[in-house]
Amino acid sequence: MRVRNRKGATELLEANPQYVILNPAEAKGKWHEIFGNKHPIHIEVGSGKGTFVSEMAKAHPEINYIGIDIQKSVLSYALDKVLVADVPNIKLLWVDGSDLTNYFENGEIDRLYLNFSDPWPKKRHEKRRLTYKSFLDTFKQILPEHGEIHFKTDNRGLFEYSLVSFSQYGMKLNGVWLDLHASDFENNVMTEYEQKFANKGQVIYRVEAEF
């Protein structure tokens, strides 16, 4: 998701340290202490404008959520939604998804969400896809044994690529939805993109993959 630079984004993020972790490297290994409980921790890599992660935090107070995005302006819009949600079980990080081992200890995260990631359709950009093997190496390190990735996309090419990537990595596919909105899947929380695509009648793909 590319957006124009938002004036005042930095100041907004810095003014809300109760939600925005400004020095995430210092939080490594201390996330339960930061949240003040021992609840499971779920992260969304590429949280966009925050609809999914904020709605999940409201629906599941028994789980701690961390929204991650590399774009400061985008994260500031996510913060807007978090401030409205006004729940204690959510934090935001302005970091790169490829560097997560700098911010989380081995096995510190219980589940990881990838929602409508950039498909990077050109072959020469394959290594930038969040389901490429180098990203899976990182995700596996911060997740526990049998940790899961929940992945959603509207892009059939990226979905097919990801199924192959997960399988070749040795992951177990616990569930595959070829048309999520036409399925009996319950309690689906939509992202901004998902709502947009659903309104256009586009098919949404989903998979749950386990290390």
Short mmCIF file of C-alpha atoms in Angstrom, two decimals:
data_model
loop_
_atom_site.label_atom_id
_atom_site.label_comp_id
_atom_site.label_asym_id
_atom_site.label_seq_id
_atom_site.Cartn_x
_atom_site.Cartn_y
_atom_site.Cartn_z
CA MET A 1 0.00 0.00 0.00
CA ARG A 2 1.57 3.26 -1.14
CA VAL A 3 0.22 6.54 0.19
CA ARG A 4 1.40 10.11 0.10
CA ASN A 5 3.50 11.28 2.98
CA ARG A 6 1.21 12.44 5.75
CA LYS A 7 2.13 15.73 7.32
CA GLY A 8 2.65 15.30 11.04
CA ALA A 9 2.86 11.49 10.89
CA THR A 10 6.10 11.37 12.85
CA GLU A 11 4.79 13.67 15.54
CA LEU A 12 1.56 11.67 15.84
CA LEU A 13 3.42 8.39 16.29
CA GLU A 14 5.84 9.89 18.81
CA ALA A 15 2.97 11.38 20.80
CA ASN A 16 1.40 7.97 21.46
CA PRO A 17 4.03 5.71 23.05
CA GLN A 18 1.26 3.74 24.77
CA TYR A 19 0.57 2.22 21.33
CA VAL A 20 3.63 2.94 19.19
CA ILE A 21 6.87 1.24 20.25
CA LEU A 22 9.49 3.74 19.15
CA ASN A 23 12.54 1.63 20.08
CA PRO A 24 11.41 -1.90 19.18
CA ALA A 25 14.89 -3.43 19.40
CA GLU A 26 14.79 -2.72 23.13
CA ALA A 27 11.52 -4.68 23.36
CA LYS A 28 13.04 -7.93 22.10
CA GLY A 29 12.27 -10.68 24.58
CA LYS A 30 10.15 -8.32 26.69
CA TRP A 31 6.85 -8.24 24.83
CA HIS A 32 4.81 -9.93 27.55
CA GLU A 33 6.23 -7.44 30.00
CA ILE A 34 5.26 -4.57 27.69
CA PHE A 35 1.70 -5.86 27.37
CA GLY A 36 1.56 -6.60 31.08
CA ASN A 37 0.26 -10.14 30.67
CA LYS A 38 1.13 -13.60 29.35
CA HIS A 39 -1.48 -13.68 26.60
CA PRO A 40 -0.55 -15.05 23.16
CA ILE A 41 0.97 -12.51 20.77
CA HIS A 42 -0.17 -12.27 17.15
CA ILE A 43 1.44 -9.97 14.60
CA GLU A 44 0.26 -8.64 11.25
CA VAL A 45 3.12 -7.91 8.86
CA GLY A 46 2.03 -5.15 6.52
CA SER A 47 -0.86 -3.87 8.61
CA GLY A 48 -1.80 -1.07 6.22
CA LYS A 49 -4.25 1.41 7.67
CA GLY A 50 -4.98 -0.84 10.62
CA THR A 51 -8.56 -2.04 10.13
CA PHE A 52 -7.74 -5.73 10.55
CA VAL A 53 -5.42 -5.49 13.54
CA SER A 54 -7.58 -3.02 15.44
CA GLU A 55 -10.76 -5.03 14.85
CA MET A 56 -9.01 -8.25 15.89
CA ALA A 57 -7.80 -6.59 19.08
CA LYS A 58 -11.35 -5.50 19.92
CA ALA A 59 -12.80 -8.93 19.18
CA HIS A 60 -10.11 -10.86 21.09
CA PRO A 61 -9.07 -9.17 24.33
CA GLU A 62 -7.43 -12.45 25.36
CA ILE A 63 -4.79 -11.99 22.62
CA ASN A 64 -2.13 -9.30 22.20
CA TYR A 65 -1.73 -7.85 18.70
CA ILE A 66 1.14 -6.05 17.01
CA GLY A 67 0.66 -4.24 13.71
CA ILE A 68 3.80 -3.77 11.61
CA ASP A 69 4.33 -1.55 8.59
CA ILE A 70 7.40 -0.14 6.89
CA GLN A 71 5.68 3.11 5.87
CA LYS A 72 5.41 5.75 8.55
CA SER A 73 2.44 7.54 6.98
CA VAL A 74 0.49 4.30 6.64
CA LEU A 75 1.23 3.40 10.26
CA SER A 76 -0.05 6.79 11.37
CA TYR A 77 -3.41 6.00 9.77
CA ALA A 78 -3.42 2.68 11.58
CA LEU A 79 -2.82 4.60 14.79
CA ASP A 80 -5.96 6.65 14.09
CA LYS A 81 -8.00 3.44 14.18
CA VAL A 82 -6.19 2.14 17.25
CA LEU A 83 -6.95 5.36 19.11
CA VAL A 84 -10.63 5.00 18.24
CA ALA A 85 -10.64 1.33 19.27
CA ASP A 86 -9.13 2.33 22.63
CA VAL A 87 -8.06 -1.18 23.66
CA PRO A 88 -4.90 -2.06 25.61
CA ASN A 89 -3.96 -5.22 23.71
CA ILE A 90 -2.40 -3.64 20.62
CA LYS A 91 0.94 -2.10 19.69
CA LEU A 92 2.31 -0.70 16.43
CA LEU A 93 5.81 -0.93 14.95
CA TRP A 94 7.39 1.08 12.15
CA VAL A 95 9.84 -1.57 10.93
CA ASP A 96 10.69 -3.77 7.95
CA GLY A 97 9.18 -7.25 7.93
CA SER A 98 12.50 -8.75 6.88
CA ASP A 99 14.17 -7.60 10.11
CA LEU A 100 11.77 -9.12 12.65
CA THR A 101 14.46 -11.13 14.42
CA ASN A 102 15.85 -7.78 15.58
CA TYR A 103 12.66 -7.16 17.55
CA PHE A 104 11.41 -10.61 18.62
CA GLU A 105 13.12 -13.50 20.35
CA ASN A 106 12.89 -17.04 18.99
CA GLY A 107 9.36 -18.32 19.50
CA GLU A 108 8.14 -15.08 21.06
CA ILE A 109 5.25 -14.69 18.58
CA ASP A 110 2.35 -17.16 18.51
CA ARG A 111 0.79 -16.41 15.11
CA LEU A 112 1.56 -14.27 12.08
CA TYR A 113 -0.88 -12.71 9.61
CA LEU A 114 -0.09 -11.70 6.03
CA ASN A 115 -3.01 -9.84 4.48
CA PHE A 116 -3.02 -8.59 0.89
CA SER A 117 0.74 -8.32 0.65
CA ASP A 118 2.33 -6.71 -2.40
CA PRO A 119 2.36 -9.49 -5.05
CA TRP A 120 5.58 -8.32 -6.73
CA PRO A 121 4.47 -10.13 -9.93
CA LYS A 122 7.73 -9.84 -11.88
CA LYS A 123 10.05 -12.82 -11.54
CA ARG A 124 13.05 -10.61 -10.77
CA HIS A 125 11.20 -9.32 -7.69
CA GLU A 126 10.44 -12.79 -6.30
CA LYS A 127 12.68 -12.28 -3.26
CA ARG A 128 10.53 -9.34 -2.17
CA ARG A 129 7.39 -11.45 -1.77
CA LEU A 130 6.59 -12.02 1.89
CA THR A 131 6.10 -15.74 1.27
CA TYR A 132 9.55 -16.16 -0.29
CA LYS A 133 11.80 -18.61 1.55
CA SER A 134 14.02 -15.97 3.16
CA PHE A 135 10.97 -14.37 4.79
CA LEU A 136 9.76 -17.81 5.86
CA ASP A 137 13.16 -18.35 7.52
CA THR A 138 12.58 -15.19 9.56
CA PHE A 139 8.97 -16.03 10.41
CA LYS A 140 9.86 -19.56 11.48
CA GLN A 141 12.47 -18.20 13.87
CA ILE A 142 10.12 -15.91 15.79
CA LEU A 143 7.21 -18.40 15.82
CA PRO A 144 7.04 -21.45 18.11
CA GLU A 145 7.08 -25.03 16.93
CA HIS A 146 3.88 -25.59 14.93
CA GLY A 147 3.39 -21.81 14.67
CA GLU A 148 1.02 -20.69 11.94
CA ILE A 149 0.89 -18.12 9.16
CA HIS A 150 -2.59 -17.00 8.12
CA PHE A 151 -2.45 -15.56 4.62
CA LYS A 152 -5.11 -13.74 2.56
CA THR A 153 -4.92 -12.22 -0.91
CA ASP A 154 -7.01 -11.34 -3.92
CA ASN A 155 -4.07 -12.12 -6.23
CA ARG A 156 -4.34 -15.63 -7.66
CA GLY A 157 -0.75 -15.65 -8.88
CA LEU A 158 0.62 -14.76 -5.45
CA PHE A 159 -1.70 -17.28 -3.81
CA GLU A 160 -0.55 -20.11 -6.06
CA TYR A 161 3.07 -19.08 -5.56
CA SER A 162 2.60 -19.01 -1.79
CA LEU A 163 1.00 -22.46 -1.67
CA VAL A 164 4.02 -23.85 -3.51
CA SER A 165 6.44 -21.87 -1.34
CA PHE A 166 4.83 -23.09 1.89
CA SER A 167 4.80 -26.68 0.65
CA GLN A 168 8.38 -26.64 -0.58
CA TYR A 169 9.46 -25.20 2.75
CA GLY A 170 7.91 -28.24 4.44
CA MET A 171 4.95 -26.43 5.97
CA LYS A 172 1.61 -28.14 6.59
CA LEU A 173 -1.45 -26.57 5.00
CA ASN A 174 -4.19 -26.74 7.63
CA GLY A 175 -6.82 -25.00 5.54
CA VAL A 176 -7.16 -23.61 2.02
CA TRP A 177 -10.04 -21.39 0.89
CA LEU A 178 -10.33 -20.75 -2.84
CA ASP A 179 -13.27 -18.37 -2.37
CA LEU A 180 -13.30 -17.22 1.23
CA HIS A 181 -16.45 -15.11 1.10
CA ALA A 182 -18.45 -17.93 -0.50
CA SER A 183 -17.28 -20.43 2.12
CA ASP A 184 -18.56 -21.30 5.58
CA PHE A 185 -15.53 -19.69 7.25
CA GLU A 186 -16.77 -17.85 10.35
CA ASN A 187 -15.75 -14.60 12.03
CA ASN A 188 -13.67 -13.30 9.14
CA VAL A 189 -12.29 -9.83 9.89
CA MET A 190 -11.75 -7.87 6.70
CA THR A 191 -8.97 -5.45 5.81
CA GLU A 192 -9.52 -2.19 3.91
CA TYR A 193 -8.43 -3.85 0.68
CA GLU A 194 -10.59 -6.89 1.30
CA GLN A 195 -13.70 -4.76 1.71
CA LYS A 196 -12.86 -2.90 -1.48
CA PHE A 197 -12.31 -6.09 -3.46
CA ALA A 198 -15.37 -7.79 -1.98
CA ASN A 199 -17.54 -4.88 -3.08
CA LYS A 200 -16.29 -5.48 -6.62
CA GLY A 201 -17.11 -9.18 -6.40
CA GLN A 202 -13.49 -10.30 -6.53
CA VAL A 203 -12.52 -13.70 -5.14
CA ILE A 204 -10.54 -13.72 -1.87
CA TYR A 205 -8.09 -16.55 -1.25
CA ARG A 206 -6.96 -17.72 2.18
CA VAL A 207 -4.60 -20.34 3.61
CA GLU A 208 -3.47 -21.38 7.08
CA ALA A 209 0.06 -22.83 6.97
CA GLU A 210 1.91 -24.42 9.88
CA PHE A 211 5.67 -24.81 10.37
#
